[in-house]
Amino acid sequence: CLPAVTLEKVAGDLSAERWRRQRTRPPTPEMQESLKSRVERTKATLTVILGHTSLTPKELLDMREGDVIPLDAPYTAPLLMKVEHLSKFLVRPGVVGRKLAVNVTHVLSSDTGDDE
């Protein structure tokens, strides 16, 4: 809740008619360039899911270097890549130079949920 006195200063900017007018106005080249520039500088977190497993707390506490954790997916299966927690791509692991990499093999439909 905000006091009415605070809202009086911006009440005209909150009208539905003003919002409709702004949305229907085509963007200027300057607005498009500004948006493009901001999008190009934006960083996103990408996560590749190798598989899933369940461990008991004891198994987790007893884990040592060199232990192997079996996963639920075969090693030949494509991996799921998420962008900011949303499932977006299927990928295959690989290497570029001396760095680990992934190769996008499939783009998931936009209605894919973030249920992983």
Short mmCIF file of C-alpha atoms in Angstrom, two decimals:
data_model
loop_
_atom_site.label_atom_id
_atom_site.label_comp_id
_atom_site.label_asym_id
_atom_site.label_seq_id
_atom_site.Cartn_x
_atom_site.Cartn_y
_atom_site.Cartn_z
CA CYS A 1 0.00 0.00 0.00
CA LEU A 2 1.13 3.48 -0.82
CA PRO A 3 -0.35 6.74 0.46
CA ALA A 4 -2.60 8.55 -2.02
CA VAL A 5 -0.34 11.61 -1.84
CA THR A 6 2.53 9.51 -3.25
CA LEU A 7 0.41 8.18 -6.11
CA GLU A 8 -1.02 11.58 -7.11
CA LYS A 9 2.28 12.56 -8.72
CA VAL A 10 2.27 9.55 -11.08
CA ALA A 11 -1.46 8.78 -11.38
CA GLY A 12 -1.65 10.26 -14.89
CA ASP A 13 1.13 7.94 -16.04
CA LEU A 14 -0.79 4.90 -14.79
CA SER A 15 -3.89 5.33 -16.95
CA ALA A 16 -4.83 2.42 -19.22
CA GLU A 17 -5.19 4.76 -22.20
CA ARG A 18 -1.63 6.01 -21.87
CA TRP A 19 -0.30 2.43 -21.70
CA ARG A 20 -2.28 1.47 -24.82
CA ARG A 21 -0.92 4.46 -26.74
CA GLN A 22 2.66 3.64 -25.78
CA ARG A 23 2.33 -0.01 -26.78
CA THR A 24 0.89 0.76 -30.22
CA ARG A 25 3.48 3.42 -31.11
CA PRO A 26 6.15 1.84 -33.35
CA PRO A 27 9.62 1.92 -31.84
CA THR A 28 12.02 4.48 -33.24
CA PRO A 29 15.39 3.35 -34.67
CA GLU A 30 17.02 4.85 -31.55
CA MET A 31 14.75 2.80 -29.27
CA GLN A 32 15.49 -0.36 -31.29
CA GLU A 33 19.25 0.25 -31.15
CA SER A 34 19.09 0.92 -27.41
CA LEU A 35 17.15 -2.30 -26.80
CA LYS A 36 19.50 -4.28 -29.05
CA SER A 37 22.52 -2.91 -27.18
CA ARG A 38 21.02 -3.81 -23.78
CA VAL A 39 20.09 -7.33 -24.92
CA GLU A 40 23.59 -7.92 -26.34
CA ARG A 41 25.16 -6.98 -22.97
CA THR A 42 22.77 -9.14 -20.94
CA LYS A 43 24.25 -12.26 -19.36
CA ALA A 44 22.27 -15.44 -18.75
CA THR A 45 23.04 -18.53 -16.71
CA LEU A 46 23.22 -21.72 -18.79
CA THR A 47 23.04 -25.09 -17.05
CA VAL A 48 23.57 -28.49 -18.66
CA ILE A 49 21.93 -31.42 -16.86
CA LEU A 50 23.97 -34.61 -17.06
CA GLY A 51 21.33 -36.72 -15.33
CA HIS A 52 19.67 -37.31 -12.00
CA THR A 53 20.24 -39.60 -9.06
CA SER A 54 19.25 -39.97 -5.43
CA LEU A 55 21.70 -40.22 -2.58
CA THR A 56 21.13 -40.68 1.11
CA PRO A 57 22.70 -38.10 3.42
CA LYS A 58 25.15 -40.81 4.57
CA GLU A 59 26.20 -41.56 0.98
CA LEU A 60 26.73 -37.85 0.39
CA LEU A 61 28.80 -37.42 3.56
CA ASP A 62 30.88 -40.54 2.77
CA MET A 63 31.71 -39.35 -0.76
CA ARG A 64 35.41 -39.17 -1.60
CA GLU A 65 37.47 -38.11 -4.60
CA GLY A 66 37.25 -40.77 -7.29
CA ASP A 67 33.78 -42.03 -6.29
CA VAL A 68 31.44 -42.73 -9.20
CA ILE A 69 27.82 -41.57 -9.03
CA PRO A 70 25.50 -43.49 -11.37
CA LEU A 71 22.97 -41.31 -13.18
CA ASP A 72 19.56 -42.20 -14.60
CA ALA A 73 20.43 -41.38 -18.24
CA PRO A 74 22.58 -43.39 -20.64
CA TYR A 75 25.81 -41.65 -21.62
CA THR A 76 24.65 -41.58 -25.26
CA ALA A 77 21.48 -39.59 -24.48
CA PRO A 78 21.34 -35.89 -25.37
CA LEU A 79 21.72 -33.55 -22.41
CA LEU A 80 19.21 -30.91 -21.36
CA MET A 81 20.43 -27.31 -21.36
CA LYS A 82 18.52 -24.70 -19.39
CA VAL A 83 18.66 -20.95 -19.79
CA GLU A 84 17.84 -19.21 -16.51
CA HIS A 85 16.06 -22.36 -15.21
CA LEU A 86 13.95 -22.80 -18.38
CA SER A 87 14.50 -25.94 -20.49
CA LYS A 88 15.54 -24.63 -23.93
CA PHE A 89 17.92 -26.98 -25.77
CA LEU A 90 19.10 -30.56 -26.15
CA VAL A 91 22.88 -30.72 -26.51
CA ARG A 92 25.77 -33.14 -26.92
CA PRO A 93 28.98 -32.73 -24.91
CA GLY A 94 32.21 -31.98 -26.71
CA VAL A 95 35.45 -30.04 -26.65
CA VAL A 96 36.59 -26.83 -28.34
CA GLY A 97 40.35 -26.52 -28.11
CA ARG A 98 41.10 -27.43 -24.50
CA LYS A 99 37.70 -26.37 -23.13
CA LEU A 100 34.56 -28.39 -22.53
CA ALA A 101 31.68 -27.37 -24.77
CA VAL A 102 28.25 -28.46 -25.95
CA ASN A 103 26.78 -28.72 -29.43
CA VAL A 104 23.10 -27.74 -29.69
CA THR A 105 21.23 -30.56 -31.44
CA HIS A 106 17.63 -29.52 -30.85
CA VAL A 107 15.75 -26.37 -29.85
CA LEU A 108 12.88 -27.16 -27.49
CA SER A 109 9.48 -25.60 -28.11
CA SER A 110 8.68 -22.42 -26.20
CA ASP A 111 5.97 -24.18 -24.17
CA THR A 112 8.54 -26.48 -22.52
CA GLY A 113 8.27 -25.92 -18.80
CA ASP A 114 10.92 -25.51 -16.18
CA ASP A 115 10.03 -28.74 -14.44
CA GLU A 116 13.53 -30.24 -14.25
#
